[in-house]
Short mmCIF file of C-alpha atoms in Angstrom, two decimals:
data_model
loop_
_atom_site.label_atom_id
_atom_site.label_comp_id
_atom_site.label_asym_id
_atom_site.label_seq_id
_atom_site.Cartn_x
_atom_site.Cartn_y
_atom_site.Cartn_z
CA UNK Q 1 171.41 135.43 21.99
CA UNK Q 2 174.28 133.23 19.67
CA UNK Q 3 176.62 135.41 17.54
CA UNK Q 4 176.74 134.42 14.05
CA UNK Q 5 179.89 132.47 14.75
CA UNK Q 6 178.78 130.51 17.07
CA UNK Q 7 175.84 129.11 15.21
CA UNK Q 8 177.83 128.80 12.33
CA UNK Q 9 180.04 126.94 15.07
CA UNK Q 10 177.32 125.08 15.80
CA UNK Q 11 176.46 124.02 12.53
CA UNK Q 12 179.87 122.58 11.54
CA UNK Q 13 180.08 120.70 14.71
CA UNK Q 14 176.44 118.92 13.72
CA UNK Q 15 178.15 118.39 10.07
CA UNK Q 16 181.17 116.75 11.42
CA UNK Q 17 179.08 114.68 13.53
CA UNK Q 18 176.83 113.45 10.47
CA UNK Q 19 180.01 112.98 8.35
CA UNK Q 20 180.67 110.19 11.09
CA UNK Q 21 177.63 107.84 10.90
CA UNK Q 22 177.46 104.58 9.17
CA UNK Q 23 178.21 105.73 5.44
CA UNK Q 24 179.89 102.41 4.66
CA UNK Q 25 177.84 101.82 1.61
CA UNK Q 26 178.41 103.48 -2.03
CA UNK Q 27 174.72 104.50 -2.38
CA UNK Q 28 174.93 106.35 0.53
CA UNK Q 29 175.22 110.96 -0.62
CA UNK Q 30 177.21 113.01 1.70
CA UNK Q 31 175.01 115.34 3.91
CA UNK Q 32 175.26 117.91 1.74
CA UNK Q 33 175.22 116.13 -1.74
CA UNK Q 34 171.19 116.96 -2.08
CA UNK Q 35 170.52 119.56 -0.33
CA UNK Q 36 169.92 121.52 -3.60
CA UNK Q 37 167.47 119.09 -4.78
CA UNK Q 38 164.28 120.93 -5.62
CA UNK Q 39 161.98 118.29 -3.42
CA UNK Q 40 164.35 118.64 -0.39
CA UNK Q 41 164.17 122.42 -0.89
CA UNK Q 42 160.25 122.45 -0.82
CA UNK Q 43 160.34 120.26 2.53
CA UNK Q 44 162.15 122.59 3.95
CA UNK Q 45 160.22 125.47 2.60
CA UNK Q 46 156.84 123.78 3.08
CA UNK Q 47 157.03 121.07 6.10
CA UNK Q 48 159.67 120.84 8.28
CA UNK Q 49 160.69 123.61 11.14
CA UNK Q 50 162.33 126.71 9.83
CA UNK Q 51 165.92 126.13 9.95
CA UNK Q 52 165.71 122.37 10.34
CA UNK Q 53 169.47 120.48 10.46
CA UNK Q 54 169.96 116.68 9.69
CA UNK Q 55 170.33 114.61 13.16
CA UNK Q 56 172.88 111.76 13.40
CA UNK Q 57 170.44 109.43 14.94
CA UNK Q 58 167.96 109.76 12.24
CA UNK Q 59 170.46 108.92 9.81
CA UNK Q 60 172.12 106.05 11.90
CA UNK Q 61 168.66 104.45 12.19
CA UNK Q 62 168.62 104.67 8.94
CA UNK Q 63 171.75 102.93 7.81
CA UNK Q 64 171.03 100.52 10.70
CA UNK Q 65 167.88 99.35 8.69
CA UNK Q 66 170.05 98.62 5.57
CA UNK Q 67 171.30 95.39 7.00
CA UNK Q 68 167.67 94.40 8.11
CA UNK Q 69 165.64 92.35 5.91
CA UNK Q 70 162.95 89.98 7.70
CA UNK Q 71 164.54 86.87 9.00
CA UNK Q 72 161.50 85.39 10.22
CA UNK Q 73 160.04 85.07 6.35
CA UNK Q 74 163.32 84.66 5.05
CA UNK Q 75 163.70 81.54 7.01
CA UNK Q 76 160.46 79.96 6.14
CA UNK Q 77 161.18 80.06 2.37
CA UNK Q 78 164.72 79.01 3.34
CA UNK Q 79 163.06 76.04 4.80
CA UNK Q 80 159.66 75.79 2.82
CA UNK Q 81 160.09 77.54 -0.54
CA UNK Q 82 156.27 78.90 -0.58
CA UNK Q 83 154.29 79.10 2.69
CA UNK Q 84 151.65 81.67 2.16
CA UNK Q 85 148.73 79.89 1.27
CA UNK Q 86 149.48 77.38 4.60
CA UNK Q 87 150.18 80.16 6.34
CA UNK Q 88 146.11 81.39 5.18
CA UNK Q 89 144.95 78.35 5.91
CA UNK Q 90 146.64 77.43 9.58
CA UNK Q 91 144.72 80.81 10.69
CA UNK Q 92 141.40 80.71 8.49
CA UNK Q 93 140.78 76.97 8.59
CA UNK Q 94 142.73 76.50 12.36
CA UNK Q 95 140.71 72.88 12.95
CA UNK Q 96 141.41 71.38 9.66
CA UNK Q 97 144.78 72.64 9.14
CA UNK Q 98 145.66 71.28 12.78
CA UNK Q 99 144.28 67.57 11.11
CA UNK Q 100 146.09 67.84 7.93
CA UNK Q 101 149.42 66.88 7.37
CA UNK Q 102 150.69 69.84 7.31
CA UNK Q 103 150.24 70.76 11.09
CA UNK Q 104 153.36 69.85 12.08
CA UNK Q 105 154.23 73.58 10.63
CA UNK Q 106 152.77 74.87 13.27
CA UNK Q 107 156.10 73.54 15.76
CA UNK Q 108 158.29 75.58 13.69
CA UNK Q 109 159.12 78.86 15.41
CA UNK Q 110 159.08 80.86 12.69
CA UNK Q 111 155.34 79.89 11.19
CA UNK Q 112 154.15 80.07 14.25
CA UNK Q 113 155.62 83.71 15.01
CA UNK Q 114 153.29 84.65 11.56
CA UNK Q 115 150.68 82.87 12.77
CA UNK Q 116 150.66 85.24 15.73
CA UNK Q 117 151.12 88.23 13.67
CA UNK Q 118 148.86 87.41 11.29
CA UNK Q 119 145.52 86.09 13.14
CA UNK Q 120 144.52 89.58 15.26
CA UNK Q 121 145.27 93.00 14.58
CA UNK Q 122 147.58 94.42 17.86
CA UNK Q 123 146.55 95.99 20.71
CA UNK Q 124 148.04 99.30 19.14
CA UNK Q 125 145.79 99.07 16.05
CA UNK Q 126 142.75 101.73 16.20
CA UNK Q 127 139.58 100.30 13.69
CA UNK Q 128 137.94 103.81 13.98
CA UNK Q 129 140.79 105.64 13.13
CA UNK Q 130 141.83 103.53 10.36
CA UNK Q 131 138.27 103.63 8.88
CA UNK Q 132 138.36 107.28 8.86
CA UNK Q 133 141.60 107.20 6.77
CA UNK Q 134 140.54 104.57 4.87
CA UNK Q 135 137.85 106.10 3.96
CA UNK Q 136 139.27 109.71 2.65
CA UNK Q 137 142.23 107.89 0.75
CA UNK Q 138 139.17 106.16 -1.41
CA UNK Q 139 137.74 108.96 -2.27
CA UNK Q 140 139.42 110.24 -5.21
CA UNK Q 141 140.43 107.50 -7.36
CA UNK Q 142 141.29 109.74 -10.20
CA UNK Q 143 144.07 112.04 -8.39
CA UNK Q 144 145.27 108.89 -6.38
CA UNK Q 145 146.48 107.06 -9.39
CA UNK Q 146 147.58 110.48 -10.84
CA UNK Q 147 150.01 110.55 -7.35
CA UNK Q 148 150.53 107.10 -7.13
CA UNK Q 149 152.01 107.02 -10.94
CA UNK Q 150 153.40 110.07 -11.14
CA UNK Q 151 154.60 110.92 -7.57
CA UNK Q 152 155.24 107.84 -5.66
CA UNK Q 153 156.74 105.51 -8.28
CA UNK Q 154 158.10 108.12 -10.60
CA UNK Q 155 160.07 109.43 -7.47
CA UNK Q 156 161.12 106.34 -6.28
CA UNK Q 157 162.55 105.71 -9.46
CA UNK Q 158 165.23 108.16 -9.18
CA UNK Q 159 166.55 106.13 -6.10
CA UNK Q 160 168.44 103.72 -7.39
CA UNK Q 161 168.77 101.52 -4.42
CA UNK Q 162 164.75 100.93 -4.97
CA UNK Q 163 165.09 101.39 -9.10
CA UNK Q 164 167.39 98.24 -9.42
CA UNK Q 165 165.99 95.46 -7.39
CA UNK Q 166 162.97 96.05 -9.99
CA UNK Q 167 164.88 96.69 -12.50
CA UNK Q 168 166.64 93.06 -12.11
CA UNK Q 169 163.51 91.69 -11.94
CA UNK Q 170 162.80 93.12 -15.37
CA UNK Q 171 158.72 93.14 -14.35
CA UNK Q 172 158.42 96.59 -14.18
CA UNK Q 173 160.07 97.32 -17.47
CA UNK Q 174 158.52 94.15 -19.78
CA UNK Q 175 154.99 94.24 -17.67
CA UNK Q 176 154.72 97.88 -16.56
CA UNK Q 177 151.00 98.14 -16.84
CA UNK Q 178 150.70 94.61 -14.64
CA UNK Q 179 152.84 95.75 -12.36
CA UNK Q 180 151.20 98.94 -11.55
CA UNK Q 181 147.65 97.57 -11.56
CA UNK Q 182 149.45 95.24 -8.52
CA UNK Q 183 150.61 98.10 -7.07
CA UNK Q 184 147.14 99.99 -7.50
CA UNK Q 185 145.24 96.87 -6.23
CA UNK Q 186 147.37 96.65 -3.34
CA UNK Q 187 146.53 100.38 -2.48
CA UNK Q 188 142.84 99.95 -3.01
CA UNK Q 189 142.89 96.94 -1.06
CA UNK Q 190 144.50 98.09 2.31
CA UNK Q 191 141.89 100.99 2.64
CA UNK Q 192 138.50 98.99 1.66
CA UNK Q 193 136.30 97.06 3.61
CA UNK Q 194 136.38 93.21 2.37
CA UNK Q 195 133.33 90.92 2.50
CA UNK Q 196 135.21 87.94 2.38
CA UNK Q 197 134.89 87.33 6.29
CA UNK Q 198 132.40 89.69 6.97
CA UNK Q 199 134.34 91.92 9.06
CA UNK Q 200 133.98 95.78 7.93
CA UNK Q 201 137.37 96.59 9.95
CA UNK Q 202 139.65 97.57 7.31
CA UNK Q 203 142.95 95.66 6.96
CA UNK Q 204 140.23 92.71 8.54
CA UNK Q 205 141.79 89.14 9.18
CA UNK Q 206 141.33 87.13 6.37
CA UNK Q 207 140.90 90.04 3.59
CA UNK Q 208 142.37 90.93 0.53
CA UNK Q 209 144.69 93.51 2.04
CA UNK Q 210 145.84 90.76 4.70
CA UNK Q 211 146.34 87.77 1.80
CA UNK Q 212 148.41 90.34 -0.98
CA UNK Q 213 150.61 91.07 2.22
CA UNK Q 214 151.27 88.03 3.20
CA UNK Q 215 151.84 86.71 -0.64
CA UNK Q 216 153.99 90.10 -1.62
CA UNK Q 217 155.77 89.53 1.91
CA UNK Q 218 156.88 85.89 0.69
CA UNK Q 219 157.25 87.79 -2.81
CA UNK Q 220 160.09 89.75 -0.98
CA UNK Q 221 161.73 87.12 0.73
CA UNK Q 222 162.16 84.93 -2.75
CA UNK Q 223 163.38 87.71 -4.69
CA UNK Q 224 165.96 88.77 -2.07
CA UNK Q 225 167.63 85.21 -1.97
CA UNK Q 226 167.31 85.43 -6.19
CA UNK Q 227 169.58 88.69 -5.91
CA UNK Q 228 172.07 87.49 -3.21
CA UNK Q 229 172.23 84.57 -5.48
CA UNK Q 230 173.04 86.09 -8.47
CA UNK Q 231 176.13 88.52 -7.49
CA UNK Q 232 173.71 90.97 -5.71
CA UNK Q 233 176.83 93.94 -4.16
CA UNK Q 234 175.57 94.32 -0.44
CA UNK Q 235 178.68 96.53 0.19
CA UNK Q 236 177.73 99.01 -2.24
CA UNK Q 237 173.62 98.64 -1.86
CA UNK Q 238 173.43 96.99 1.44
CA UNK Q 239 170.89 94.11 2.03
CA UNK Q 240 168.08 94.25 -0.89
CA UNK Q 241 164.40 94.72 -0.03
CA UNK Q 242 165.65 95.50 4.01
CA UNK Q 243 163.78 97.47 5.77
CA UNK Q 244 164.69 101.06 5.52
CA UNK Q 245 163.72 101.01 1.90
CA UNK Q 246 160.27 99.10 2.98
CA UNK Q 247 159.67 102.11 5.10
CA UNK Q 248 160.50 104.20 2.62
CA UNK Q 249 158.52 102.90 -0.19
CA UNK Q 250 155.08 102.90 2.08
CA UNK Q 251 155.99 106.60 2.97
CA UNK Q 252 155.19 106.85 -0.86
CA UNK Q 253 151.82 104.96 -0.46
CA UNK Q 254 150.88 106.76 2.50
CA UNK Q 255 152.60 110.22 3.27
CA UNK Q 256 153.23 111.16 -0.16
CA UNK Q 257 149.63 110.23 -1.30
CA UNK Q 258 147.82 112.17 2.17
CA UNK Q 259 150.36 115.54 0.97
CA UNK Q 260 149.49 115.36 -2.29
CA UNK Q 261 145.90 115.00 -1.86
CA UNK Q 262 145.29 118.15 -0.06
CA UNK Q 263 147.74 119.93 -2.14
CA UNK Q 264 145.91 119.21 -5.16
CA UNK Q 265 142.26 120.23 -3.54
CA UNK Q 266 141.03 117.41 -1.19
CA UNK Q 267 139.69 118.87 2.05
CA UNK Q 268 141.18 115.89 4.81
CA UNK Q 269 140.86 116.62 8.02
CA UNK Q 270 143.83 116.06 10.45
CA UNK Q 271 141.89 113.53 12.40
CA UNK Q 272 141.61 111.65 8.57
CA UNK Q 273 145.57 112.28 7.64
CA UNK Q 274 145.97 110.42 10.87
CA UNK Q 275 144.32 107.55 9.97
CA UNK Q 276 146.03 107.12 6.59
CA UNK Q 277 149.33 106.97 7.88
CA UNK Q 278 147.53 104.60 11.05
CA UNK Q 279 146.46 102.37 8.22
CA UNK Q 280 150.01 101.77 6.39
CA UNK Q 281 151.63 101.52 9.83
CA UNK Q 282 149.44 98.30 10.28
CA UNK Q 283 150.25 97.32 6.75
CA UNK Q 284 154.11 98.28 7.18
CA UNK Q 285 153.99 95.84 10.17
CA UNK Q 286 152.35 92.97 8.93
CA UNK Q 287 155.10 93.62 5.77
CA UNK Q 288 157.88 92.50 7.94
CA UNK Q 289 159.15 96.01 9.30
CA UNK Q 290 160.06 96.64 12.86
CA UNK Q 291 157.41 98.65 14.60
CA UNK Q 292 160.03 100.89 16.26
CA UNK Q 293 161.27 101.67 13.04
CA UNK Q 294 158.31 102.94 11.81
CA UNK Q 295 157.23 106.21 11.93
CA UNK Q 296 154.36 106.77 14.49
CA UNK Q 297 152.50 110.68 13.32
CA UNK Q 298 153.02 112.52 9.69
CA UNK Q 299 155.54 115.28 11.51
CA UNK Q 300 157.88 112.12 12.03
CA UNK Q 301 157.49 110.57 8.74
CA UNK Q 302 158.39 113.72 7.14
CA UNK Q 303 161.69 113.86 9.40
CA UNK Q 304 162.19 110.31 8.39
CA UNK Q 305 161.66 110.79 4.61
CA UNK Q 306 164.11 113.37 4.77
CA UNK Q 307 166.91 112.05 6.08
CA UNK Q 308 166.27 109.31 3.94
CA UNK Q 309 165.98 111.05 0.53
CA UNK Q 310 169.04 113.21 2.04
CA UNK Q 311 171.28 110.11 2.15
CA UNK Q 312 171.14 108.52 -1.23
CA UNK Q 313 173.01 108.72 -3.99
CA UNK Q 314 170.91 109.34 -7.15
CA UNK Q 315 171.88 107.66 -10.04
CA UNK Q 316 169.16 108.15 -13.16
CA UNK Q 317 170.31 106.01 -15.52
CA UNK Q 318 168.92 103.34 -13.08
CA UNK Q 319 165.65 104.07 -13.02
CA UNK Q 320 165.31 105.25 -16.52
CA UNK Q 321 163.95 102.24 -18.17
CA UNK Q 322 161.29 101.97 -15.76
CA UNK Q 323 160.53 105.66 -15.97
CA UNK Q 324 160.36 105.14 -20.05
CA UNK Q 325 158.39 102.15 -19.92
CA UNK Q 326 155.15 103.92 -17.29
CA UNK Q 327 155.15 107.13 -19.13
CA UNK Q 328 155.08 105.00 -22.29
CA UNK Q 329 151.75 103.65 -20.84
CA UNK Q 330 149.37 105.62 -22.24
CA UNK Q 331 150.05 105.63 -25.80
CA UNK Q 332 150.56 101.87 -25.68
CA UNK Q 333 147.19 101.38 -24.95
CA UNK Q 334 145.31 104.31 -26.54
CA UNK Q 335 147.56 103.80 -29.58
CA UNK Q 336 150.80 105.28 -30.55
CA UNK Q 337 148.70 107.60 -33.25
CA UNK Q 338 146.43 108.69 -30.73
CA UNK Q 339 146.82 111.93 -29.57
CA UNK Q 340 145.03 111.33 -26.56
CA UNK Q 341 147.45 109.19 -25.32
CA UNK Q 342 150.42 111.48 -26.08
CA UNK Q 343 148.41 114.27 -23.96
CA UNK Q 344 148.02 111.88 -20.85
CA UNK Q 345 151.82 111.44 -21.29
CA UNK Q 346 152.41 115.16 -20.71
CA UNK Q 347 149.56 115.71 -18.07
CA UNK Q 348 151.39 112.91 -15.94
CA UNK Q 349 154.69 114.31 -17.20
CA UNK Q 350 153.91 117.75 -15.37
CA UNK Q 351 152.49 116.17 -12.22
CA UNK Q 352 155.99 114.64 -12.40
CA UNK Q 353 157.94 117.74 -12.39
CA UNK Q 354 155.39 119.84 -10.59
CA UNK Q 355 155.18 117.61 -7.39
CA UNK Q 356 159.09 116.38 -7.50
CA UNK Q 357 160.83 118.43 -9.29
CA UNK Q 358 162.19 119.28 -12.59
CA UNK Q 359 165.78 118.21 -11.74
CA UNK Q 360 164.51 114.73 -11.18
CA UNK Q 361 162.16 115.06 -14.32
CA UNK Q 362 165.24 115.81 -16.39
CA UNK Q 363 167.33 112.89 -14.43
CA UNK Q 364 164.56 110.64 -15.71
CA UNK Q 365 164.33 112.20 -19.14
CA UNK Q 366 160.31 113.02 -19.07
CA UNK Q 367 159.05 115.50 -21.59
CA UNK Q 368 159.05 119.24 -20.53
CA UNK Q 369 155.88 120.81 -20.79
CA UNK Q 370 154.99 124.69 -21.04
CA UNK Q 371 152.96 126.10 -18.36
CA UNK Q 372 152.95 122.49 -16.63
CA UNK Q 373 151.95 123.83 -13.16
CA UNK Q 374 147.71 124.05 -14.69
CA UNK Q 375 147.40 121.16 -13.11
CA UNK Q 376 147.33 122.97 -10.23
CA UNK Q 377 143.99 124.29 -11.05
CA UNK Q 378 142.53 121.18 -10.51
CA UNK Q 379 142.72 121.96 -6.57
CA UNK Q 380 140.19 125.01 -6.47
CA UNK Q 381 137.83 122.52 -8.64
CA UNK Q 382 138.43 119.73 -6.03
CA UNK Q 383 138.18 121.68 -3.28
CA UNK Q 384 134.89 123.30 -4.17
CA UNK Q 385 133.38 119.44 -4.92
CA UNK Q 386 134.44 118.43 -1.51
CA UNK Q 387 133.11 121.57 0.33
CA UNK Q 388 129.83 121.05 -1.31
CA UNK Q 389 130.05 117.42 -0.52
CA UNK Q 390 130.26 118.30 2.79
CA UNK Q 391 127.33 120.60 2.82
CA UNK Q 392 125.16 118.86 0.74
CA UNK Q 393 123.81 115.27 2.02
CA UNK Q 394 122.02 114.67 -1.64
CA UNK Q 395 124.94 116.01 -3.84
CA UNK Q 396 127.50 113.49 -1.56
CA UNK Q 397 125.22 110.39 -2.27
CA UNK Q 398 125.70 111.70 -6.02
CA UNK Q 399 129.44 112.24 -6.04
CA UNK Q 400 129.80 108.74 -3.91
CA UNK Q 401 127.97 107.31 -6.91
CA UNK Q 402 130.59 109.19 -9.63
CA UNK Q 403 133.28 108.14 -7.99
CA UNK Q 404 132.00 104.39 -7.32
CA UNK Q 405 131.59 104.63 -11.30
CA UNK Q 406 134.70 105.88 -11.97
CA UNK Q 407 136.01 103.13 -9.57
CA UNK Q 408 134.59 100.49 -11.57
CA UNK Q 409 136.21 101.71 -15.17
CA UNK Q 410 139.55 102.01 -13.34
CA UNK Q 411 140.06 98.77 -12.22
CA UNK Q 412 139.03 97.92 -16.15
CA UNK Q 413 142.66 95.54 -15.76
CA UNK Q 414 142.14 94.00 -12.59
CA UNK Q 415 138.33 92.80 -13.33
CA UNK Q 416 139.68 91.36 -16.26
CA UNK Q 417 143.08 89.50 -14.84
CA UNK Q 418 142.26 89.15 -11.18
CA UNK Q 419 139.17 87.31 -9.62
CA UNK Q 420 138.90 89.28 -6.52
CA UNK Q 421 137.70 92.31 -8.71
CA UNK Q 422 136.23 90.65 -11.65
CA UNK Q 423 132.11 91.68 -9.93
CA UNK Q 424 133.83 95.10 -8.57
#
């Protein structure tokens, strides 16, 4: 058995060695700089192994991904400007693009490379379990835009290295409620079943999921050669868009979302929580990211995520205009007299501070609201409409109908500014 001392040792012999890796970059928090942060203190509480240490490695990979960005799409735009729709075409209409005169894309290295990626799913891609994730991440529309908006972006915002890239953009902050019908469209589409082709396999060649990847992939590619372009500091933020903050923003869409689900009621089965994070490892890939550098099961996301949230350097002041301008949301389209809008603010305000944290609440300046953790009682209601989903045939076709309703009045923006949806 180890004396005090020498796990104490122990532990400032694993410090020193952290203190080494590749913190060359001024967003990057020493080891300890977080540790009191109240969502880091609840993975430690909640997910990870009693007693759990950061590991070197984890942290190196990390860094390492910094200076990756996608070379292969950076190099078509480089070349081409715009290649998406081509790139749609070369694989959907093979015979006709091969006659146009546009075939001779098809000898560059690079377009053909996507043109591999993007005309099967891998070997390593499992249909059935992505269907089965697909399937429970659809069915609660409600709570998933309540995580998505208050857990996955409002958290990211507090990362600067994410916050500014958007921020510089100025979308987010002029066009909030565009951009996070994008961002909710994207979600909906990488865990449905498109008819455009047919195919029923979700993430299927030649469906929405596949072309908004393929477009926001180019998306990427043109607004990282924008910021390096316009005095972008890659020794203080590293590379923009690379790929450790890819991974890291599809945790949100995938790990945070499954957690938070469950938390707040849904009954999903391990075998389902698999096949969410199954189906953003497919759409992580086809985004550009290494495959190695992907997390493979939920247990190594989590280890991933923290290391990652462990390492930055939060600045608020960043992300505040883009926190302002989504929790403003609600009364700009209700109304700024309406009170109902003002009470969706503070409903998504504690969601905020329950699920993250107050500390980053305050960072981002979100209302405090008494007794904010009733949300929580949402999860006994959930839970009991799921159990009695499951139990009931009849009372499932009628809560599949509910929530194909409350579908349709969601997507109220996309029917009216995006064709795909506009009969959804």
């Amino acid at each position: 058995m180890k004396t005090k001392q020498q796990v104490k040792n122990k532990l400032s012999a694993n410090k020193a060695g952290i203190e080494s890796s590749i913190y060359s970059y001024g967003r990057t928090a020493s080891p300890t700089q977080n540790e009191d942060l109240q969502v880091l203190q609840r993975m430690r509480k909640f997910i990870l192994p009693k007693g759990y240490q950061l590991k070197k490695p984890v942290l190196d990979d990390i860094a390492e991904g910094y200076e990756l960005t996608d070379p292969v799409t950076d190099a078509l735009t480089t070349k081409y400007n715009r290649f998406s729709d081509d790139l749609q075409h070369a694989i959907l209409q093979k015979e006709a693009f091969q006659a146009s005169d546009k075939a001779h894309m098809l000898d560059d290295v690079n377009f053909k490379q996507m043109v591999e990626q993007f005309s099967t799913h891998p070997d390593w891609f499992d249909a059935k379990l992505a269907e089965k994730g697909a399937i429970a991440y659809r069915r609660y529309p409600l709570t998933l835009v309540w995580l998505l908006r208050n857990v996955a972006l409002m958290a990211g915002y507090s990362i600067p290295a994410l916050s500014l890239p958007l921020t510089k953009t100025g979308s987010l902050v002029h066009d909030a409620l565009a951009r996070l019908y994008r961002t909710y469209g994207y979600m909906m589409a990488v865990s449905e079943y498109p008819q455009i082709t047919g195919d029923s396999t979700p993430l299927a060649i030649g469906g929405e999921a596949w072309r908004q990847t393929i477009r926001v992939r180019q998306l990427h590619s043109l607004i990282r050669k924008d910021l390096v372009k316009n005095g972008w500091d890659a020794e203080y933020w590293a590379q923009p868009i690379n790929q450790s903050d890819m991974i890291a923003t599809h945790l949100q869409f995938s790990l945070l979302i499954s957690r938070g689900l469950r938390w707040l009621g849904a009954r999903i089965s391990e075998e389902e929580a698999k096949g969410i994070m199954h189906l953003w490892r497919l759409a992580t890939w086809w985004m550009g990211v290494d495959l190695q550098r992907i997390p493979k099961t939920e247990e190594a996301a989590w280890e991933w995520f923290y290391h990652y949230l462990s390492a930055q350097k939060l600045d608020f002041e960043v992300g505040k205009p883009l926190a302002k301008a989504l929790h403003d949301l609600p009364s700009q389209i209700m109304g700024e007299t309406n009170w109902r809008g003002y009470a969706v603010e503070l409903v998504n305000a504690s969601v905020t501070r329950t699920f993250v944290g107050d500390d980053v609440g305050d960072g981002l300046s979100l209302p405090k609201v008494p007794f904010r953790q009733g949300i929580l009682l949402s999860a006994p209601v959930l839970f009991s409409i799921d159990t009695a989903r499951r139990l009931h045939p009849r009372l499932e076709a009628r809560i599949d109908a509910f929530r194909k309703e409350r579908q349709h009045n969601m997507n109220w923006w996309l029917r009216k500014n995006d064709p795909y949806y506009a009969n959804k």
